[in-house]
Amino acid sequence: MADETTNQGIPAPEGESDIIDTEYEIGQDNIETRIGPFGIDIHNPVFLVSGLVIVAFVFYALALPEQAETFFNWLRPAVTSNFDWFFFGAADFFVLFCLFLIVSPWGSVRLGGNEATPDYGYAGWFAMLFAAGMGIGLMFYGVSEPMSHFSTAFGGTTVPEGGSARTDWAPLGAAAGDQAEAVRLGMAATIFHWGLHPWAIYAIVALALALFTYNKGLPLTIRSAFYPIFGERVWGWTGHIIDILAVFATLFGLATSLGFGATQANAGLNELFGVPVGAATEVILISAITAVALISVLRGLDGGVKVLSEINMGLAFVLLIFVLLAGPTVAILTGFLSSLAAYVEYLPALSNPFGREDVNYSQGWTAFYWAWWISWSPFVGMFIARVSRGRSVREFIICVLLIPSMVCVLWMSVFGGTAIHQVVTEGFTGAQDAALELKLFKMLGELPLAGITSFVGIVLVVVFFVTSSDSGSLVIDTITAGGKVDAPVPQRVFWCIFEGAVAIVLLLGGGLGALQAMVISTGLPFTVVLLTMCWAIFRGLQTEAR
């Protein structure tokens, strides 16, 4: 083993040496930069293999669109119906593992060493975390999901976009005839998808990357977390396969979010300005926003992603406060507490992997969500790791797991609670009857300053779109460059363009259903990667404790 190794993956904080102690051997081929054609560092097989496979996939979907659509329509139900128990069990385990680390003696381990201090304050840290981790999803589902679960629980037939024509999508057998309980069950089912479980998934990947990068001196890439298990093989094809899976999961997870964002932005522009709804408009939107994301990518983390994230979180906070004050404020605040209590009450049943009778809900909603979060985990986890040096393991997990969960509960209570109140108290069913991507704008239409707030909503969707695209490009670029955060600029441009291209191709080849099918298929093998990563974290923390 080498006593000292240059940490090429992560630059040392100002005033500290780039040479750090590490008990692990770093594969030199993984940290060296060799510029090839077009200014791209292609000596790492991860870039070449993942790039060629994705290019081939794009050409296949464009050349044989009908065959591709048939394949996508088959893929999603095939995976969710056979592996829903696996997604459920894995997500439950991630939550329990995080809670264990909080109370364990290893919670005091500091990421970066005992003397490390945080690179970012709490405000900037949370802003980047939320913008990258939940942005477009909160905008798309903030109204539509609580309303959908309430409608089905009370006896409606609302189904997720891309779902098949089923008659009962209610969680846990519904609450037919009991309106108050339907509201509680609908909010509990929503919080379940946006609370502890997804943030535990993100926390696992982020902690693994931060621990093995800042404390062990390994490059910032997924394979580094598996050194305690595979040893030097992580620098060979064992590690290449792990990183390639991470690239696929990240790319298709991002493409799904970009598809949701384009669909919702299109719906909002149609509602406000009469812009035509359809694939052509969505393609134009994705292309234009990808071009904007390129500018942010070129500006880097601090000059691009951080600035946009803080702007976006400011706008989102303003919109949240406006809806809270302009909507049924008392009902929202009481509903927030009631929803939290309902979440705790229904959590054991909602997280149960076996013997589910509500298969439409558990497979059509939850299994898709867990696969989506898992596919996003390399992207969000690496992004969180890059901005989390200096935190203790306990502080890190509490902040990443609990605080964002509470904010998501508040967001869903404000937006979803307002829409449900409009149905229950005011008899307005516009948001209830609208398509998923239009529900937010229908709800805002019943509040004061509807034109302004709806436009702000569109801006938020677009900027969340940009921050997801540019931060995702930086992360994929880091993975394919062997953990180097300063890889050649043309590589960042390549991945930014191809994120948009994949989103466009999947939308044309089968709509949101195709996007969901691909995210589930890539999330399945990466779930195995995350479960193995938990053991690697445990092994790494044991060494750190000694």
XYZ file of C-alpha atoms in Angstrom:
546
model
C 0.000 0.000 0.000
C 1.109 3.537 -0.681
C 1.700 5.738 2.338
C 0.759 8.924 0.539
C -1.191 9.437 -2.669
C -2.165 12.518 -4.629
C -5.911 12.981 -4.279
C -6.704 13.833 -7.894
C -10.436 13.421 -7.445
C -10.985 16.214 -4.922
C -8.913 19.390 -4.559
C -7.780 20.095 -1.015
C -9.310 23.093 0.804
C -7.387 26.335 0.568
C -4.245 26.265 2.641
C -4.036 22.474 2.823
C -1.788 20.124 0.882
C -3.066 18.028 -1.990
C -1.105 15.107 -0.517
C -3.152 13.189 2.047
C -2.618 9.987 3.963
C -4.511 6.995 2.667
C -4.459 3.290 3.484
C -5.731 2.461 -0.011
C -3.913 2.085 -3.297
C -5.158 4.359 -6.063
C -5.012 2.984 -9.594
C -2.810 5.442 -11.474
C -4.702 4.886 -14.720
C -7.787 6.114 -12.933
C -6.303 9.464 -11.889
C -4.166 10.362 -14.882
C -5.581 12.642 -17.553
C -4.789 11.887 -21.187
C -6.470 14.125 -23.722
C -7.591 12.301 -26.866
C -9.566 13.335 -29.973
C -11.977 16.281 -29.624
C -10.317 17.262 -26.349
C -11.873 14.315 -24.453
C -10.164 12.140 -21.837
C -11.197 8.737 -23.231
C -8.540 6.475 -21.736
C -11.037 5.418 -19.081
C -13.262 2.634 -20.546
C -16.282 3.972 -18.653
C -16.608 6.967 -20.949
C -16.186 4.958 -24.132
C -18.505 2.073 -23.236
C -21.295 4.149 -21.667
C -21.089 6.771 -24.425
C -21.294 4.215 -27.241
C -24.179 2.310 -25.635
C -26.187 5.489 -25.108
C -25.529 6.664 -28.671
C -26.664 3.254 -29.959
C -29.809 3.469 -27.830
C -30.658 6.913 -29.215
C -30.279 5.701 -32.802
C -32.374 2.596 -32.093
C -35.258 4.605 -30.620
C -35.167 7.054 -33.555
C -34.846 4.402 -36.262
C -37.510 2.008 -34.929
C -39.954 4.177 -32.954
C -42.907 1.745 -33.053
C -40.780 -1.179 -31.901
C -39.242 1.008 -29.189
C -42.659 2.125 -27.936
C -43.869 -1.493 -27.735
C -40.750 -2.426 -25.784
C -41.154 0.452 -23.324
C -44.835 -0.376 -22.758
C -43.869 -3.939 -21.879
C -40.834 -3.135 -19.756
C -42.306 -1.069 -16.928
C -45.103 -3.426 -15.780
C -42.786 -6.429 -16.235
C -40.242 -5.005 -13.787
C -42.642 -3.524 -11.241
C -44.855 -6.612 -11.027
C -41.934 -8.989 -10.454
C -39.551 -6.892 -8.371
C -41.770 -4.543 -6.366
C -40.931 -6.482 -3.176
C -37.226 -5.989 -3.848
C -37.552 -2.200 -4.254
C -39.685 -1.989 -1.091
C -37.356 -4.121 1.035
C -34.235 -2.279 -0.119
C -35.727 1.171 0.551
C -36.808 0.098 4.049
C -33.305 -1.197 4.759
C -31.710 2.098 3.688
C -33.848 4.031 6.191
C -32.992 1.643 9.025
C -29.281 1.741 8.161
C -29.246 5.549 8.253
C -31.028 5.628 11.604
C -28.519 3.106 12.941
C -25.580 5.292 11.891
C -27.111 8.343 13.610
C -27.146 6.624 17.021
C -23.969 4.578 16.523
C -20.502 5.602 17.780
C -19.448 6.135 14.148
C -21.764 9.132 13.970
C -18.943 11.251 15.361
C -16.609 10.514 12.428
C -15.969 13.731 10.511
C -15.945 13.710 6.705
C -12.506 15.008 5.757
C -10.809 14.302 9.086
C -11.037 15.696 12.586
C -9.799 19.151 11.584
C -12.017 19.556 8.487
C -14.478 22.460 8.345
C -17.534 22.790 6.066
C -16.902 24.328 2.643
C -20.440 25.783 2.500
C -22.789 27.292 5.049
C -26.174 25.736 5.761
C -28.081 28.109 3.466
C -25.987 27.385 0.380
C -25.768 23.677 1.246
C -29.521 23.225 1.539
C -30.178 25.278 -1.592
C -27.947 23.094 -3.759
C -29.252 19.915 -2.132
C -32.902 20.715 -2.825
C -32.450 22.120 -6.303
C -30.557 19.045 -7.450
C -32.451 16.442 -5.442
C -36.145 17.228 -5.659
C -36.718 20.337 -7.760
C -38.726 19.287 -10.812
C -40.439 16.484 -8.903
C -41.804 18.828 -6.250
C -43.193 21.145 -8.912
C -44.740 18.321 -10.926
C -46.174 16.291 -8.047
C -46.752 18.965 -5.369
C -50.422 19.256 -6.312
C -50.986 16.262 -8.554
C -49.953 13.466 -6.202
C -51.896 14.465 -3.052
C -54.915 15.154 -5.240
C -54.592 11.816 -7.064
C -54.304 9.769 -3.863
C -57.153 11.670 -2.220
C -59.375 11.133 -5.265
C -58.721 7.408 -5.464
C -58.966 6.936 -1.689
C -62.328 8.696 -1.675
C -63.557 6.724 -4.663
C -62.118 8.369 -7.798
C -60.243 6.792 -10.683
C -57.234 9.106 -11.212
C -54.146 7.219 -12.438
C -50.506 8.266 -12.870
C -49.412 9.556 -16.260
C -48.375 6.614 -18.409
C -50.290 4.110 -16.264
C -52.597 1.500 -17.740
C -56.384 1.748 -17.453
C -57.000 0.295 -14.000
C -60.016 0.923 -11.840
C -58.469 1.186 -8.379
C -55.260 3.078 -7.679
C -56.036 3.831 -4.039
C -53.380 3.189 -1.368
C -54.094 0.561 1.311
C -57.580 -0.328 0.137
C -58.892 3.264 0.151
C -61.208 5.045 2.594
C -64.357 5.109 0.479
C -67.102 7.281 1.919
C -64.902 8.834 4.636
C -63.721 12.144 3.245
C -61.602 13.179 6.228
C -59.788 9.850 6.303
C -59.322 9.966 2.525
C -57.500 13.292 2.981
C -55.262 11.835 5.708
C -54.534 8.670 3.710
C -53.849 10.641 0.536
C -51.369 12.922 2.276
C -49.715 10.017 4.129
C -49.258 8.123 0.850
C -47.706 11.241 -0.720
C -45.339 11.954 2.185
C -44.270 8.306 2.094
C -42.885 8.891 -1.406
C -41.132 12.174 -0.532
C -40.022 11.674 3.075
C -37.507 9.423 4.780
C -37.124 6.745 2.110
C -35.855 8.802 -0.852
C -33.554 10.907 1.304
C -32.136 7.769 2.915
C -31.288 6.501 -0.583
C -29.489 9.759 -1.355
C -27.733 9.766 2.029
C -26.278 6.274 1.491
C -24.576 7.183 -1.784
C -23.482 10.624 -0.602
C -21.988 9.268 2.627
C -20.123 6.492 0.819
C -18.603 8.909 -1.701
C -17.700 11.511 0.931
C -16.173 8.940 3.280
C -13.982 7.210 0.720
C -13.006 10.443 -1.022
C -12.335 12.820 1.871
C -11.231 10.302 4.507
C -9.612 7.572 2.410
C -8.147 9.687 -0.393
C -9.824 7.884 -3.300
C -11.226 9.560 -6.439
C -14.788 10.881 -6.380
C -16.464 8.058 -8.270
C -18.876 5.264 -7.368
C -16.287 2.491 -7.612
C -14.222 4.025 -4.804
C -16.862 3.065 -2.246
C -16.306 -0.622 -3.014
C -12.585 -0.730 -2.248
C -13.099 -2.491 1.127
C -14.937 -5.290 -0.700
C -13.114 -5.696 -4.024
C -9.716 -4.197 -3.251
C -7.530 -3.397 -6.262
C -10.167 -4.871 -8.605
C -12.122 -1.614 -8.365
C -9.549 -0.127 -10.746
C -10.261 -2.873 -13.296
C -13.419 -4.079 -15.005
C -15.204 -4.691 -11.702
C -15.021 -0.962 -11.051
C -15.712 -0.094 -14.687
C -18.998 -2.019 -14.587
C -20.041 -0.298 -11.347
C -19.381 3.145 -12.826
C -21.085 2.265 -16.133
C -24.216 1.207 -14.227
C -24.053 4.510 -12.349
C -23.871 6.444 -15.633
C -26.873 4.599 -17.077
C -28.925 5.055 -13.899
C -28.059 8.741 -13.658
C -28.696 9.526 -17.311
C -32.094 7.848 -17.508
C -33.133 9.173 -14.106
C -32.310 12.684 -15.262
C -34.009 12.135 -18.617
C -37.201 11.160 -16.786
C -37.115 14.340 -14.722
C -36.406 16.447 -17.802
C -39.389 14.839 -19.508
C -41.632 15.707 -16.565
C -40.283 19.250 -16.559
C -40.859 19.757 -20.289
C -44.389 18.353 -20.058
C -45.317 20.631 -17.148
C -43.699 23.731 -18.658
C -45.599 23.046 -21.884
C -48.876 22.708 -19.976
C -48.249 25.966 -18.085
C -47.356 27.887 -21.242
C -50.509 26.586 -22.882
C -52.623 27.630 -19.906
C -51.150 31.149 -19.804
C -50.269 31.963 -23.396
C -51.960 29.355 -25.548
C -48.705 27.687 -26.631
C -49.620 24.410 -28.393
C -49.316 21.242 -26.320
C -47.467 18.400 -27.995
C -44.202 16.639 -28.719
C -42.929 19.429 -30.973
C -43.204 22.050 -28.238
C -41.636 19.723 -25.669
C -38.695 19.010 -27.981
C -38.158 22.753 -28.459
C -38.327 23.295 -24.696
C -35.817 20.535 -23.938
C -33.468 21.814 -26.647
C -33.640 25.434 -25.476
C -33.182 24.604 -21.808
C -30.318 22.223 -22.587
C -28.623 25.127 -24.362
C -29.018 27.262 -21.235
C -27.706 24.398 -19.107
C -24.591 24.302 -21.270
C -23.752 27.838 -20.177
C -24.126 26.880 -16.529
C -22.027 23.742 -17.074
C -19.212 25.836 -18.514
C -19.333 28.163 -15.505
C -18.777 25.264 -13.092
C -20.160 24.408 -9.655
C -19.836 27.750 -7.857
C -20.427 30.020 -10.849
C -23.319 28.065 -12.340
C -25.079 25.427 -10.248
C -24.741 27.205 -6.882
C -26.015 30.558 -8.195
C -28.975 29.023 -10.023
C -29.821 26.833 -7.024
C -29.957 29.787 -4.655
C -32.107 31.805 -7.094
C -34.446 28.864 -7.512
C -34.806 28.181 -3.812
C -35.567 31.868 -3.224
C -38.321 31.821 -5.841
C -39.690 28.528 -4.516
C -39.799 29.924 -0.971
C -41.656 33.032 -2.161
C -44.217 30.908 -4.017
C -44.617 28.628 -1.001
C -45.262 31.552 1.359
C -47.698 33.124 -1.115
C -49.804 29.965 -1.422
C -49.694 29.497 2.353
C -50.979 33.040 2.992
C -53.338 33.359 0.023
C -54.753 29.871 0.478
C -56.568 28.390 3.485
C -53.766 29.187 5.939
C -55.312 27.665 9.065
C -56.389 24.520 7.223
C -52.894 24.146 5.729
C -51.123 24.491 9.077
C -53.458 22.092 10.866
C -53.266 19.776 7.864
C -49.470 19.792 8.107
C -49.619 18.346 11.625
C -52.425 15.969 10.710
C -50.480 14.753 7.665
C -47.371 14.088 9.756
C -49.426 12.080 12.234
C -51.067 10.149 9.389
C -47.656 9.429 7.860
C -46.396 7.947 11.122
C -49.607 5.953 11.519
C -49.661 4.505 8.008
C -45.871 4.123 7.542
C -45.641 0.436 8.558
C -48.437 -0.568 6.173
C -47.212 1.622 3.309
C -43.650 0.264 3.577
C -44.689 -3.399 3.804
C -43.053 -5.311 0.888
C -45.224 -8.440 0.988
C -48.881 -9.425 0.742
C -50.027 -6.095 -0.696
C -53.579 -5.985 -2.021
C -53.225 -2.436 -3.352
C -50.954 -3.617 -6.164
C -51.951 -0.775 -8.486
C -50.705 1.799 -5.988
C -47.697 -0.168 -4.709
C -46.487 -1.118 -8.197
C -47.728 1.847 -10.211
C -46.582 4.530 -7.785
C -44.213 3.285 -5.071
C -42.106 0.802 -7.051
C -41.622 3.433 -9.754
C -40.677 6.071 -7.175
C -38.097 3.886 -5.434
C -36.515 2.977 -8.783
C -36.527 6.672 -9.741
C -34.859 7.781 -6.510
C -32.306 4.967 -6.783
C -31.497 5.930 -10.372
C -31.036 9.542 -9.223
C -28.831 8.503 -6.300
C -25.439 8.546 -8.091
C -26.224 12.035 -9.372
C -27.657 13.508 -6.170
C -25.351 11.505 -3.903
C -22.206 12.654 -5.666
C -23.475 16.210 -5.773
C -24.211 16.168 -2.025
C -20.814 14.595 -1.331
C -19.019 17.352 -3.240
C -20.529 20.029 -0.995
C -20.508 18.176 2.360
C -16.882 18.100 3.459
C -16.426 18.928 7.126
C -19.722 17.505 8.426
C -19.803 14.699 10.962
C -21.567 11.515 9.889
C -24.318 12.176 12.439
C -24.826 15.801 11.367
C -24.673 14.796 7.720
C -27.345 12.083 7.969
C -29.661 14.121 10.201
C -29.506 17.071 7.824
C -29.823 15.029 4.631
C -32.461 12.658 6.003
C -34.708 14.558 8.389
C -34.656 18.258 7.467
C -35.364 17.815 3.739
C -38.117 15.334 4.589
C -39.820 17.954 6.745
C -39.563 20.565 3.996
C -41.090 18.118 1.510
C -43.950 17.474 3.955
C -44.506 21.228 4.247
C -44.425 21.682 0.458
C -46.949 18.900 -0.152
C -49.165 20.152 2.686
C -49.234 23.689 1.279
C -49.759 22.909 -2.398
C -51.612 19.619 -2.155
C -53.580 20.728 0.888
C -54.733 23.891 -0.894
C -55.928 21.915 -3.917
C -57.770 19.365 -1.759
C -59.361 22.195 0.260
C -60.653 23.696 -2.989
C -62.453 20.421 -3.730
C -63.718 19.616 -0.245
C -64.739 23.107 0.907
C -65.221 25.206 -2.216
C -66.449 22.553 -4.621
C -63.846 23.505 -7.263
C -62.789 20.367 -9.161
C -60.564 21.963 -11.812
C -57.331 20.685 -10.302
C -58.888 17.311 -9.548
C -60.055 16.777 -13.133
C -56.940 18.157 -14.897
C -54.016 16.122 -16.211
C -51.115 15.650 -13.787
C -48.917 18.283 -15.420
C -51.731 20.889 -15.314
C -52.979 20.445 -11.745
C -50.547 23.000 -10.263
C -51.704 25.752 -12.623
C -55.398 24.955 -12.080
C -54.879 25.261 -8.319
C -52.992 28.563 -8.669
C -55.757 29.824 -10.962
C -58.154 29.942 -8.001
C -55.843 32.160 -5.929
C -55.120 35.901 -6.312
C -52.523 37.022 -8.867
C -53.012 33.768 -10.769
C -51.221 34.961 -13.898
C -48.124 36.061 -11.975
C -47.895 32.969 -9.760
C -48.437 30.612 -12.692
C -45.645 32.355 -14.576
C -43.391 32.036 -11.514
C -44.296 28.342 -11.465
C -43.178 27.970 -15.081
C -39.929 29.811 -14.323
C -39.294 27.487 -11.383
C -39.858 24.407 -13.539
C -37.469 25.759 -16.176
C -34.705 26.729 -13.739
C -35.036 23.459 -11.825
C -34.755 21.851 -15.254
C -31.496 23.724 -15.880
C -29.972 22.983 -12.453
C -30.793 19.270 -12.807
C -29.271 19.145 -16.276
C -26.062 21.027 -15.517
C -25.354 19.406 -12.155
C -26.153 16.016 -13.677
C -23.688 16.698 -16.489
C -20.955 17.563 -13.989
C -21.621 14.352 -12.056
C -21.677 12.030 -15.095
C -18.550 13.752 -16.363
C -16.824 13.071 -13.031
C -17.814 9.384 -13.093
C -16.694 8.812 -16.678
C -13.411 10.637 -16.041
C -12.460 8.299 -13.197
C -13.387 10.683 -10.394
C -11.640 13.806 -11.676
C -13.618 16.987 -11.032
C -11.526 18.955 -13.515
C -12.062 16.759 -16.599
C -11.894 18.398 -20.053
C -14.732 20.827 -20.818
C -15.782 19.045 -24.060
C -16.797 16.030 -21.946
C -19.204 18.142 -19.903
C -20.665 19.515 -23.122
C -21.078 15.986 -24.523
C -23.036 14.722 -21.514
C -25.184 17.841 -21.227
C -26.239 17.505 -24.872
C -26.890 13.784 -24.583
C -29.069 14.169 -21.479
C -31.363 16.359 -23.528
C -31.127 14.011 -26.532
C -32.117 10.954 -24.485
C -35.068 12.826 -22.948
C -36.255 13.866 -26.415
C -35.885 10.369 -27.868
C -37.752 8.730 -24.989
C -40.585 11.276 -25.188
C -40.912 10.675 -28.926
C -40.633 6.917 -28.478
C -43.374 6.467 -25.910
C -43.944 9.576 -23.814
C -43.596 9.635 -20.035
C -44.348 5.905 -19.936
C -41.113 5.246 -21.849
C -39.162 7.492 -19.489
C -40.572 5.651 -16.489
C -39.813 2.259 -18.070
C -36.145 3.119 -18.569
C -35.689 4.568 -15.105
C -37.132 1.415 -13.522
C -34.982 -0.906 -15.635
C -31.787 0.955 -14.715
C -32.819 1.372 -11.081
C -33.162 -2.396 -10.601
C -29.480 -3.403 -10.973
C -28.324 -0.276 -9.201
C -30.369 -1.277 -6.153
C -27.984 -4.205 -5.749
C -25.087 -1.741 -5.970
C -26.567 0.385 -3.170
C -27.180 -2.585 -0.879
C -23.554 -3.655 -1.310
C -22.489 -0.061 -0.684
C -24.022 -0.185 2.805
C -21.638 -2.982 3.764
C -18.725 -1.008 2.313
C -19.704 2.039 4.405
C -19.790 -0.102 7.536
C -16.355 -1.521 6.763
C -14.963 1.927 6.029
C -16.343 3.465 9.227
C -14.926 0.617 11.311
C -11.464 1.426 9.979
C -12.022 5.132 10.591
C -13.111 4.523 14.167
C -9.885 2.609 14.926
